[in-house]
JSON list of C-alpha atoms in Angstrom, two decimals:
[
{"chain": "A", "resi": 69, "resn": "TYR", "atom": "CA", "xyz": [15.59, 22.15, -6.97]},
{"chain": "A", "resi": 70, "resn": "SER", "atom": "CA", "xyz": [13.64, 23.48, -9.95]},
{"chain": "A", "resi": 71, "resn": "LEU", "atom": "CA", "xyz": [11.72, 26.57, -8.85]},
{"chain": "A", "resi": 72, "resn": "ASN", "atom": "CA", "xyz": [8.33, 27.14, -10.45]},
{"chain": "A", "resi": 73, "resn": "ASN", "atom": "CA", "xyz": [5.71, 28.37, -7.98]},
{"chain": "A", "resi": 74, "resn": "PRO", "atom": "CA", "xyz": [7.34, 29.34, -4.63]},
{"chain": "A", "resi": 75, "resn": "LYS", "atom": "CA", "xyz": [4.22, 28.23, -2.76]},
{"chain": "A", "resi": 76, "resn": "LYS", "atom": "CA", "xyz": [3.79, 24.80, -4.35]},
{"chain": "A", "resi": 77, "resn": "PHE", "atom": "CA", "xyz": [6.42, 22.06, -4.01]},
{"chain": "A", "resi": 78, "resn": "VAL", "atom": "CA", "xyz": [6.88, 18.36, -4.64]},
{"chain": "A", "resi": 79, "resn": "ILE", "atom": "CA", "xyz": [9.85, 16.47, -3.21]},
{"chain": "A", "resi": 80, "resn": "CYS", "atom": "CA", "xyz": [10.82, 13.64, -5.57]},
{"chain": "A", "resi": 81, "resn": "MET", "atom": "CA", "xyz": [12.42, 10.41, -4.34]},
{"chain": "A", "resi": 82, "resn": "HIS", "atom": "CA", "xyz": [14.13, 7.78, -6.50]},
{"chain": "A", "resi": 83, "resn": "GLY", "atom": "CA", "xyz": [14.36, 4.02, -6.08]},
{"chain": "A", "resi": 84, "resn": "HIS", "atom": "CA", "xyz": [17.15, 1.70, -4.99]},
{"chain": "A", "resi": 85, "resn": "ARG", "atom": "CA", "xyz": [20.21, 2.02, -7.27]},
{"chain": "A", "resi": 86, "resn": "GLY", "atom": "CA", "xyz": [18.67, 5.07, -8.94]},
{"chain": "A", "resi": 87, "resn": "ASN", "atom": "CA", "xyz": [19.52, 8.75, -8.57]},
{"chain": "A", "resi": 88, "resn": "ARG", "atom": "CA", "xyz": [17.87, 12.14, -8.75]},
{"chain": "A", "resi": 89, "resn": "GLU", "atom": "CA", "xyz": [18.61, 12.51, -12.47]},
{"chain": "A", "resi": 90, "resn": "GLY", "atom": "CA", "xyz": [16.33, 9.61, -13.31]},
{"chain": "A", "resi": 91, "resn": "LEU", "atom": "CA", "xyz": [13.27, 11.30, -11.80]},
{"chain": "A", "resi": 92, "resn": "GLN", "atom": "CA", "xyz": [12.75, 13.93, -14.47]},
{"chain": "A", "resi": 93, "resn": "LYS", "atom": "CA", "xyz": [10.60, 11.83, -16.80]},
{"chain": "A", "resi": 94, "resn": "TYR", "atom": "CA", "xyz": [8.22, 11.04, -13.94]},
{"chain": "A", "resi": 95, "resn": "SER", "atom": "CA", "xyz": [7.89, 14.56, -12.60]},
{"chain": "A", "resi": 96, "resn": "TRP", "atom": "CA", "xyz": [7.04, 16.57, -15.71]},
{"chain": "A", "resi": 97, "resn": "ALA", "atom": "CA", "xyz": [3.31, 16.23, -14.94]},
{"chain": "A", "resi": 98, "resn": "LEU", "atom": "CA", "xyz": [3.92, 17.89, -11.58]},
{"chain": "A", "resi": 99, "resn": "TYR", "atom": "CA", "xyz": [5.98, 20.72, -13.04]},
{"chain": "A", "resi": 100, "resn": "ARG", "atom": "CA", "xyz": [3.36, 21.62, -15.63]},
{"chain": "A", "resi": 101, "resn": "LEU", "atom": "CA", "xyz": [0.78, 21.81, -12.83]},
{"chain": "A", "resi": 102, "resn": "GLY", "atom": "CA", "xyz": [2.85, 24.63, -11.38]},
{"chain": "A", "resi": 103, "resn": "TYR", "atom": "CA", "xyz": [4.81, 22.76, -8.74]},
{"chain": "A", "resi": 104, "resn": "SER", "atom": "CA", "xyz": [8.41, 23.52, -7.92]},
{"chain": "A", "resi": 105, "resn": "LEU", "atom": "CA", "xyz": [10.39, 20.29, -7.74]},
{"chain": "A", "resi": 106, "resn": "VAL", "atom": "CA", "xyz": [13.01, 19.18, -5.24]},
{"chain": "A", "resi": 107, "resn": "PHE", "atom": "CA", "xyz": [15.34, 16.35, -6.28]},
{"chain": "A", "resi": 108, "resn": "TYR", "atom": "CA", "xyz": [17.96, 14.68, -4.11]},
{"chain": "A", "resi": 109, "resn": "ASP", "atom": "CA", "xyz": [19.99, 11.48, -3.89]},
{"chain": "A", "resi": 110, "resn": "HIS", "atom": "CA", "xyz": [19.18, 9.02, -1.14]},
{"chain": "A", "resi": 111, "resn": "ARG", "atom": "CA", "xyz": [21.97, 8.02, 1.24]},
{"chain": "A", "resi": 112, "resn": "SER", "atom": "CA", "xyz": [24.54, 5.77, -0.47]},
{"chain": "A", "resi": 113, "resn": "HIS", "atom": "CA", "xyz": [23.25, 6.89, -3.89]},
{"chain": "A", "resi": 114, "resn": "GLY", "atom": "CA", "xyz": [24.56, 9.42, -6.38]},
{"chain": "A", "resi": 115, "resn": "ASP", "atom": "CA", "xyz": [28.10, 10.68, -6.91]},
{"chain": "A", "resi": 116, "resn": "GLU", "atom": "CA", "xyz": [28.29, 12.94, -3.86]},
{"chain": "A", "resi": 117, "resn": "ASN", "atom": "CA", "xyz": [27.17, 10.61, -1.07]},
{"chain": "A", "resi": 118, "resn": "GLU", "atom": "CA", "xyz": [29.36, 8.21, 0.85]},
{"chain": "A", "resi": 119, "resn": "ARG", "atom": "CA", "xyz": [28.62, 4.50, 0.53]},
{"chain": "A", "resi": 120, "resn": "GLU", "atom": "CA", "xyz": [26.69, 3.11, 3.49]},
{"chain": "A", "resi": 121, "resn": "ASN", "atom": "CA", "xyz": [23.86, 0.71, 4.22]},
{"chain": "A", "resi": 122, "resn": "VAL", "atom": "CA", "xyz": [20.67, 1.10, 2.21]},
{"chain": "A", "resi": 123, "resn": "THR", "atom": "CA", "xyz": [17.68, 0.46, 4.48]},
{"chain": "A", "resi": 124, "resn": "MET", "atom": "CA", "xyz": [14.84, 0.41, 1.91]},
{"chain": "A", "resi": 125, "resn": "SER", "atom": "CA", "xyz": [13.04, 3.42, 3.48]},
{"chain": "A", "resi": 126, "resn": "TYR", "atom": "CA", "xyz": [13.77, 2.87, 7.20]},
{"chain": "A", "resi": 127, "resn": "GLN", "atom": "CA", "xyz": [16.53, 5.49, 7.52]},
{"chain": "A", "resi": 128, "resn": "GLU", "atom": "CA", "xyz": [15.71, 7.07, 4.16]},
{"chain": "A", "resi": 129, "resn": "HIS", "atom": "CA", "xyz": [12.35, 8.30, 5.38]},
{"chain": "A", "resi": 130, "resn": "LYS", "atom": "CA", "xyz": [14.05, 10.02, 8.33]},
{"chain": "A", "resi": 131, "resn": "ASP", "atom": "CA", "xyz": [16.28, 11.83, 5.83]},
{"chain": "A", "resi": 132, "resn": "ALA", "atom": "CA", "xyz": [13.18, 12.77, 3.82]},
{"chain": "A", "resi": 133, "resn": "LEU", "atom": "CA", "xyz": [11.51, 14.21, 6.92]},
{"chain": "A", "resi": 134, "resn": "GLU", "atom": "CA", "xyz": [14.52, 16.50, 7.38]},
{"chain": "A", "resi": 135, "resn": "ILE", "atom": "CA", "xyz": [14.28, 17.66, 3.78]},
{"chain": "A", "resi": 136, "resn": "ILE", "atom": "CA", "xyz": [10.55, 18.33, 4.18]},
{"chain": "A", "resi": 137, "resn": "GLU", "atom": "CA", "xyz": [11.31, 20.54, 7.18]},
{"chain": "A", "resi": 138, "resn": "GLN", "atom": "CA", "xyz": [14.13, 22.34, 5.35]},
{"chain": "A", "resi": 139, "resn": "VAL", "atom": "CA", "xyz": [11.83, 23.16, 2.42]},
{"chain": "A", "resi": 140, "resn": "LYS", "atom": "CA", "xyz": [9.15, 24.45, 4.78]},
{"chain": "A", "resi": 141, "resn": "GLU", "atom": "CA", "xyz": [11.65, 26.53, 6.74]},
{"chain": "A", "resi": 142, "resn": "LYS", "atom": "CA", "xyz": [12.98, 28.11, 3.55]},
{"chain": "A", "resi": 143, "resn": "PHE", "atom": "CA", "xyz": [9.73, 28.72, 1.69]},
{"chain": "A", "resi": 144, "resn": "GLY", "atom": "CA", "xyz": [7.12, 28.86, 4.47]},
{"chain": "A", "resi": 145, "resn": "GLN", "atom": "CA", "xyz": [5.21, 26.51, 6.73]},
{"chain": "A", "resi": 146, "resn": "ASP", "atom": "CA", "xyz": [2.04, 27.25, 4.75]},
{"chain": "A", "resi": 147, "resn": "ILE", "atom": "CA", "xyz": [3.28, 26.01, 1.38]},
{"chain": "A", "resi": 148, "resn": "GLU", "atom": "CA", "xyz": [1.50, 23.23, -0.50]},
{"chain": "A", "resi": 149, "resn": "LEU", "atom": "CA", "xyz": [3.87, 20.27, -0.31]},
{"chain": "A", "resi": 150, "resn": "GLY", "atom": "CA", "xyz": [3.47, 16.86, -1.90]},
{"chain": "A", "resi": 151, "resn": "LEU", "atom": "CA", "xyz": [5.75, 13.85, -2.34]},
{"chain": "A", "resi": 152, "resn": "PHE", "atom": "CA", "xyz": [6.51, 11.69, -5.36]},
{"chain": "A", "resi": 153, "resn": "GLY", "atom": "CA", "xyz": [8.49, 8.47, -5.24]},
{"chain": "A", "resi": 154, "resn": "ASN", "atom": "CA", "xyz": [9.12, 5.30, -7.17]},
{"chain": "A", "resi": 155, "resn": "SER", "atom": "CA", "xyz": [9.96, 1.87, -5.73]},
{"chain": "A", "resi": 156, "resn": "MET", "atom": "CA", "xyz": [12.05, 2.48, -2.57]},
{"chain": "A", "resi": 157, "resn": "GLY", "atom": "CA", "xyz": [11.33, 6.20, -3.00]},
{"chain": "A", "resi": 158, "resn": "ALA", "atom": "CA", "xyz": [7.61, 5.43, -3.05]},
{"chain": "A", "resi": 159, "resn": "ALA", "atom": "CA", "xyz": [7.91, 3.43, 0.18]},
{"chain": "A", "resi": 160, "resn": "THR", "atom": "CA", "xyz": [9.90, 6.32, 1.66]},
{"chain": "A", "resi": 161, "resn": "ALA", "atom": "CA", "xyz": [7.24, 8.83, 0.68]},
{"chain": "A", "resi": 162, "resn": "LEU", "atom": "CA", "xyz": [4.45, 6.68, 2.13]},
{"chain": "A", "resi": 163, "resn": "SER", "atom": "CA", "xyz": [6.42, 6.27, 5.37]},
{"chain": "A", "resi": 164, "resn": "CYS", "atom": "CA", "xyz": [6.59, 10.04, 5.77]},
{"chain": "A", "resi": 165, "resn": "THR", "atom": "CA", "xyz": [2.80, 10.29, 6.14]},
{"chain": "A", "resi": 166, "resn": "LYS", "atom": "CA", "xyz": [3.06, 8.74, 9.60]},
{"chain": "A", "resi": 167, "resn": "GLU", "atom": "CA", "xyz": [4.75, 11.88, 10.94]},
{"chain": "A", "resi": 168, "resn": "ARG", "atom": "CA", "xyz": [3.61, 14.50, 8.42]},
{"chain": "A", "resi": 169, "resn": "GLN", "atom": "CA", "xyz": [-0.14, 14.74, 8.18]},
{"chain": "A", "resi": 170, "resn": "ASP", "atom": "CA", "xyz": [0.28, 18.23, 6.72]},
{"chain": "A", "resi": 171, "resn": "LEU", "atom": "CA", "xyz": [1.42, 16.84, 3.35]},
{"chain": "A", "resi": 172, "resn": "SER", "atom": "CA", "xyz": [-0.84, 17.71, 0.43]},
{"chain": "A", "resi": 173, "resn": "PHE", "atom": "CA", "xyz": [-0.57, 14.33, -1.33]},
{"chain": "A", "resi": 174, "resn": "VAL", "atom": "CA", "xyz": [1.68, 11.38, -2.14]},
{"chain": "A", "resi": 175, "resn": "VAL", "atom": "CA", "xyz": [2.16, 9.82, -5.57]},
{"chain": "A", "resi": 176, "resn": "ALA", "atom": "CA", "xyz": [3.67, 6.36, -5.07]},
{"chain": "A", "resi": 177, "resn": "ASP", "atom": "CA", "xyz": [4.86, 4.49, -8.18]},
{"chain": "A", "resi": 178, "resn": "SER", "atom": "CA", "xyz": [5.64, 0.78, -7.68]},
{"chain": "A", "resi": 179, "resn": "ALA", "atom": "CA", "xyz": [5.73, 0.87, -3.88]},
{"chain": "A", "resi": 180, "resn": "PHE", "atom": "CA", "xyz": [6.34, -2.36, -1.97]},
{"chain": "A", "resi": 181, "resn": "ALA", "atom": "CA", "xyz": [4.10, -3.25, 0.98]},
{"chain": "A", "resi": 182, "resn": "GLY", "atom": "CA", "xyz": [7.09, -4.35, 3.06]},
{"chain": "A", "resi": 183, "resn": "VAL", "atom": "CA", "xyz": [10.66, -5.56, 2.65]},
{"chain": "A", "resi": 184, "resn": "ASN", "atom": "CA", "xyz": [9.52, -9.11, 3.39]},
{"chain": "A", "resi": 185, "resn": "TYR", "atom": "CA", "xyz": [7.42, -9.02, 0.20]},
{"chain": "A", "resi": 186, "resn": "LEU", "atom": "CA", "xyz": [10.52, -8.11, -1.81]},
{"chain": "A", "resi": 187, "resn": "VAL", "atom": "CA", "xyz": [12.39, -11.04, -0.29]},
{"chain": "A", "resi": 188, "resn": "GLU", "atom": "CA", "xyz": [9.45, -13.36, -0.98]},
{"chain": "A", "resi": 189, "resn": "ALA", "atom": "CA", "xyz": [9.44, -12.24, -4.62]},
{"chain": "A", "resi": 190, "resn": "PHE", "atom": "CA", "xyz": [13.17, -12.97, -4.90]},
{"chain": "A", "resi": 191, "resn": "ILE", "atom": "CA", "xyz": [12.62, -16.42, -3.40]},
{"chain": "A", "resi": 192, "resn": "LYS", "atom": "CA", "xyz": [9.79, -17.17, -5.82]},
{"chain": "A", "resi": 193, "resn": "ILE", "atom": "CA", "xyz": [11.71, -15.98, -8.88]},
{"chain": "A", "resi": 194, "resn": "HIS", "atom": "CA", "xyz": [14.68, -18.16, -7.98]},
{"chain": "A", "resi": 195, "resn": "LYS", "atom": "CA", "xyz": [12.46, -21.08, -6.94]},
{"chain": "A", "resi": 196, "resn": "SER", "atom": "CA", "xyz": [14.13, -21.28, -3.54]},
{"chain": "A", "resi": 197, "resn": "PRO", "atom": "CA", "xyz": [12.61, -22.54, -0.28]},
{"chain": "A", "resi": 198, "resn": "LYS", "atom": "CA", "xyz": [10.81, -19.81, 1.68]},
{"chain": "A", "resi": 199, "resn": "PHE", "atom": "CA", "xyz": [12.04, -21.36, 4.91]},
{"chain": "A", "resi": 200, "resn": "PRO", "atom": "CA", "xyz": [14.71, -20.68, 6.08]},
{"chain": "A", "resi": 201, "resn": "ILE", "atom": "CA", "xyz": [15.71, -18.02, 3.51]},
{"chain": "A", "resi": 202, "resn": "LEU", "atom": "CA", "xyz": [13.08, -15.49, 4.63]},
{"chain": "A", "resi": 203, "resn": "GLN", "atom": "CA", "xyz": [14.18, -15.78, 8.26]},
{"chain": "A", "resi": 204, "resn": "LEU", "atom": "CA", "xyz": [17.91, -15.84, 7.48]},
{"chain": "A", "resi": 205, "resn": "THR", "atom": "CA", "xyz": [17.56, -12.74, 5.34]},
{"chain": "A", "resi": 206, "resn": "GLU", "atom": "CA", "xyz": [15.94, -10.83, 8.19]},
{"chain": "A", "resi": 207, "resn": "MET", "atom": "CA", "xyz": [18.75, -11.89, 10.53]},
{"chain": "A", "resi": 208, "resn": "PHE", "atom": "CA", "xyz": [21.30, -10.62, 8.01]},
{"chain": "A", "resi": 209, "resn": "ILE", "atom": "CA", "xyz": [19.44, -7.32, 7.57]},
{"chain": "A", "resi": 210, "resn": "LYS", "atom": "CA", "xyz": [19.30, -6.78, 11.34]},
{"chain": "A", "resi": 211, "resn": "HIS", "atom": "CA", "xyz": [23.01, -7.46, 11.68]},
{"chain": "A", "resi": 212, "resn": "LYS", "atom": "CA", "xyz": [24.11, -5.49, 8.64]},
{"chain": "A", "resi": 213, "resn": "ALA", "atom": "CA", "xyz": [21.69, -2.56, 8.51]},
{"chain": "A", "resi": 214, "resn": "GLY", "atom": "CA", "xyz": [19.99, -2.46, 11.91]},
{"chain": "A", "resi": 215, "resn": "PHE", "atom": "CA", "xyz": [16.33, -2.88, 10.96]},
{"chain": "A", "resi": 216, "resn": "SER", "atom": "CA", "xyz": [13.81, -5.69, 10.73]},
{"chain": "A", "resi": 217, "resn": "TYR", "atom": "CA", "xyz": [10.87, -6.50, 8.49]},
{"chain": "A", "resi": 218, "resn": "LYS", "atom": "CA", "xyz": [8.42, -4.88, 10.91]},
{"chain": "A", "resi": 219, "resn": "ASP", "atom": "CA", "xyz": [10.38, -1.61, 10.76]},
{"chain": "A", "resi": 220, "resn": "VAL", "atom": "CA", "xyz": [9.68, -1.42, 7.01]},
{"chain": "A", "resi": 221, "resn": "SER", "atom": "CA", "xyz": [6.09, -2.65, 7.00]},
{"chain": "A", "resi": 222, "resn": "ILE", "atom": "CA", "xyz": [4.59, -0.01, 4.73]},
{"chain": "A", "resi": 223, "resn": "LYS", "atom": "CA", "xyz": [1.19, -1.73, 4.85]},
{"chain": "A", "resi": 224, "resn": "ASP", "atom": "CA", "xyz": [1.03, -0.99, 8.59]},
{"chain": "A", "resi": 225, "resn": "ILE", "atom": "CA", "xyz": [2.45, 2.51, 8.31]},
{"chain": "A", "resi": 226, "resn": "VAL", "atom": "CA", "xyz": [-0.24, 3.67, 5.85]},
{"chain": "A", "resi": 227, "resn": "LYS", "atom": "CA", "xyz": [-2.97, 2.68, 8.32]},
{"chain": "A", "resi": 228, "resn": "GLU", "atom": "CA", "xyz": [-1.88, 5.58, 10.50]},
{"chain": "A", "resi": 229, "resn": "ASN", "atom": "CA", "xyz": [-2.37, 8.14, 7.72]},
{"chain": "A", "resi": 230, "resn": "LYS", "atom": "CA", "xyz": [-5.84, 9.62, 8.08]},
{"chain": "A", "resi": 231, "resn": "ASN", "atom": "CA", "xyz": [-5.62, 12.69, 5.86]},
{"chain": "A", "resi": 232, "resn": "VAL", "atom": "CA", "xyz": [-2.95, 12.62, 3.13]},
{"chain": "A", "resi": 233, "resn": "PRO", "atom": "CA", "xyz": [-4.39, 11.52, -0.26]},
{"chain": "A", "resi": 234, "resn": "ILE", "atom": "CA", "xyz": [-2.41, 8.71, -1.90]},
{"chain": "A", "resi": 235, "resn": "LEU", "atom": "CA", "xyz": [-2.16, 7.75, -5.55]},
{"chain": "A", "resi": 236, "resn": "LEU", "atom": "CA", "xyz": [-0.76, 4.27, -6.19]},
{"chain": "A", "resi": 237, "resn": "ILE", "atom": "CA", "xyz": [0.62, 3.47, -9.65]},
{"chain": "A", "resi": 238, "resn": "TYR", "atom": "CA", "xyz": [1.65, -0.03, -10.75]},
{"chain": "A", "resi": 239, "resn": "GLY", "atom": "CA", "xyz": [2.54, -2.00, -13.85]},
{"chain": "A", "resi": 240, "resn": "ASP", "atom": "CA", "xyz": [0.78, -5.35, -14.12]},
{"chain": "A", "resi": 241, "resn": "LYS", "atom": "CA", "xyz": [4.01, -6.95, -15.36]},
{"chain": "A", "resi": 242, "resn": "ASP", "atom": "CA", "xyz": [6.17, -5.72, -12.46]},
{"chain": "A", "resi": 243, "resn": "GLU", "atom": "CA", "xyz": [8.84, -8.36, -11.96]},
{"chain": "A", "resi": 244, "resn": "ILE", "atom": "CA", "xyz": [10.21, -6.93, -8.70]},
{"chain": "A", "resi": 245, "resn": "VAL", "atom": "CA", "xyz": [7.21, -5.60, -6.77]},
{"chain": "A", "resi": 246, "resn": "PHE", "atom": "CA", "xyz": [4.53, -8.19, -7.45]},
{"chain": "A", "resi": 247, "resn": "PRO", "atom": "CA", "xyz": [0.92, -7.01, -8.01]},
{"chain": "A", "resi": 248, "resn": "LYS", "atom": "CA", "xyz": [-0.22, -8.25, -4.60]},
{"chain": "A", "resi": 249, "resn": "ASN", "atom": "CA", "xyz": [1.72, -5.34, -3.06]},
{"chain": "A", "resi": 250, "resn": "ALA", "atom": "CA", "xyz": [-0.73, -2.93, -4.69]},
{"chain": "A", "resi": 251, "resn": "GLU", "atom": "CA", "xyz": [-3.73, -4.83, -3.39]},
{"chain": "A", "resi": 252, "resn": "ILE", "atom": "CA", "xyz": [-2.31, -5.02, 0.15]},
{"chain": "A", "resi": 253, "resn": "LEU", "atom": "CA", "xyz": [-1.45, -1.33, 0.31]},
{"chain": "A", "resi": 254, "resn": "PHE", "atom": "CA", "xyz": [-4.71, -0.16, -1.25]},
{"chain": "A", "resi": 255, "resn": "THR", "atom": "CA", "xyz": [-6.70, -2.23, 1.25]},
{"chain": "A", "resi": 256, "resn": "ASN", "atom": "CA", "xyz": [-4.78, -0.81, 4.21]},
{"chain": "A", "resi": 257, "resn": "ILE", "atom": "CA", "xyz": [-4.88, 2.86, 3.21]},
{"chain": "A", "resi": 258, "resn": "VAL", "atom": "CA", "xyz": [-7.67, 4.65, 5.07]},
{"chain": "A", "resi": 259, "resn": "ALA", "atom": "CA", "xyz": [-7.01, 8.14, 3.67]},
{"chain": "A", "resi": 260, "resn": "PRO", "atom": "CA", "xyz": [-8.37, 9.23, 0.25]},
{"chain": "A", "resi": 261, "resn": "LYS", "atom": "CA", "xyz": [-6.83, 6.88, -2.29]},
{"chain": "A", "resi": 262, "resn": "ARG", "atom": "CA", "xyz": [-6.65, 5.85, -5.93]},
{"chain": "A", "resi": 263, "resn": "LEU", "atom": "CA", "xyz": [-5.04, 2.85, -7.59]},
{"chain": "A", "resi": 264, "resn": "GLU", "atom": "CA", "xyz": [-4.07, 2.87, -11.27]},
{"chain": "A", "resi": 265, "resn": "TRP", "atom": "CA", "xyz": [-2.78, -0.11, -13.24]},
{"chain": "A", "resi": 266, "resn": "PHE", "atom": "CA", "xyz": [-0.73, 0.18, -16.44]},
{"chain": "A", "resi": 267, "resn": "LYS", "atom": "CA", "xyz": [-1.09, -2.83, -18.69]},
{"chain": "A", "resi": 268, "resn": "GLY", "atom": "CA", "xyz": [2.18, -4.33, -19.87]},
{"chain": "A", "resi": 269, "resn": "ALA", "atom": "CA", "xyz": [4.35, -2.10, -17.66]},
{"chain": "A", "resi": 270, "resn": "THR", "atom": "CA", "xyz": [7.29, -3.57, -15.76]},
{"chain": "A", "resi": 271, "resn": "HIS", "atom": "CA", "xyz": [8.85, -2.15, -12.58]},
{"chain": "A", "resi": 272, "resn": "CYS", "atom": "CA", "xyz": [8.63, 1.68, -12.56]},
{"chain": "A", "resi": 273, "resn": "ASN", "atom": "CA", "xyz": [7.99, 1.69, -16.30]},
{"chain": "A", "resi": 274, "resn": "ALA", "atom": "CA", "xyz": [4.37, 2.83, -16.42]},
{"chain": "A", "resi": 275, "resn": "VAL", "atom": "CA", "xyz": [5.55, 6.27, -17.54]},
{"chain": "A", "resi": 276, "resn": "VAL", "atom": "CA", "xyz": [7.34, 4.67, -20.49]},
{"chain": "A", "resi": 277, "resn": "THR", "atom": "CA", "xyz": [4.46, 2.35, -21.38]},
{"chain": "A", "resi": 278, "resn": "ASP", "atom": "CA", "xyz": [1.89, 5.16, -21.60]},
{"chain": "A", "resi": 279, "resn": "ARG", "atom": "CA", "xyz": [3.38, 8.55, -20.82]},
{"chain": "A", "resi": 280, "resn": "ASN", "atom": "CA", "xyz": [0.27, 10.58, -21.67]},
{"chain": "A", "resi": 281, "resn": "ARG", "atom": "CA", "xyz": [-2.01, 8.51, -19.44]},
{"chain": "A", "resi": 282, "resn": "TYR", "atom": "CA", "xyz": [0.61, 8.52, -16.67]},
{"chain": "A", "resi": 283, "resn": "TYR", "atom": "CA", "xyz": [0.67, 12.32, -16.61]},
{"chain": "A", "resi": 284, "resn": "LYS", "atom": "CA", "xyz": [-3.12, 12.53, -16.94]},
{"chain": "A", "resi": 285, "resn": "VAL", "atom": "CA", "xyz": [-3.69, 10.22, -13.97]},
{"chain": "A", "resi": 286, "resn": "ILE", "atom": "CA", "xyz": [-1.39, 12.30, -11.76]},
{"chain": "A", "resi": 287, "resn": "GLU", "atom": "CA", "xyz": [-3.00, 15.56, -12.85]},
{"chain": "A", "resi": 288, "resn": "GLU", "atom": "CA", "xyz": [-6.54, 14.25, -12.28]},
{"chain": "A", "resi": 289, "resn": "PHE", "atom": "CA", "xyz": [-5.66, 12.90, -8.86]},
{"chain": "A", "resi": 290, "resn": "ILE", "atom": "CA", "xyz": [-4.12, 16.17, -7.67]},
{"chain": "A", "resi": 291, "resn": "LYS", "atom": "CA", "xyz": [-6.94, 18.31, -9.03]},
{"chain": "A", "resi": 292, "resn": "GLU", "atom": "CA", "xyz": [-9.52, 16.07, -7.33]},
{"chain": "A", "resi": 293, "resn": "ASN", "atom": "CA", "xyz": [-7.79, 15.95, -3.95]},
{"chain": "A", "resi": 294, "resn": "VAL", "atom": "CA", "xyz": [-5.90, 19.23, -3.50]},
{"chain": "A", "resi": 295, "resn": "LYS", "atom": "CA", "xyz": [-8.07, 22.30, -3.20]}
]
C-alpha cells in the first residue's frame, strides 16, 4: 500500500488480465485528496498468484471483502474507506456494497452490468447467433468456474445498496462493455449516484482521453458525497 493519511483509504481493484501496477494512473486523483491507497492483484493475476479460474467478480469480491476487513483491523474500524475499480475490478467493487454498507464511496470505471452482457457483446462483435451461444457459455462457466450469470448480476446487486455513493465512469466508444451497461446500472442504483461519459474513450481509457477531467470528476464526486 501507499500510506498517505492513516485514517483515509481507498482499495484499488484492476480489471481482467490487468495487475496492480496498472492502477496508478487512475488513482492519482485519490492520492492527492489525501487517501492512502491499497493495491493488490486479483486471484490468478500478477506474478505472485497461482493460476486458477477467474470468476469476473464472483469469487473476487469475496477476496476483496477480506482485504477490506484486514485494512480496518490494521488501521481502525472508524477509518474512511472507499473502493476504486475498473472493468472486472469495478464490478468487484460494486459487489462489495451488498455486504459493506459502511463503505464511504465506490468509483467504478467501465463496470459491466452482468457477465451475460459481456457474452452478448462478444456475440454481437463476432456476428454469431445469440442462441445457443449465450446458453452454452453459461453451461461452460458453471462447469469450469462454478458460477452462473445470476451470480454475477451486478445490476441486481446494486439495488441492495442503500447508502454507499457510486460514481460510474464510461467511455462512449467502449468496445468491450457496451454503453447500455452504464444505463442499466445507473437505473438500478438507488444510493446516491453520478454517471460521467468521456467522449471518444474506449474501454478503461477515459483517464487517457481526458486525464484532467477524469481527476476532476472523481474529486468533485468525493467532496460532494463524503463529509
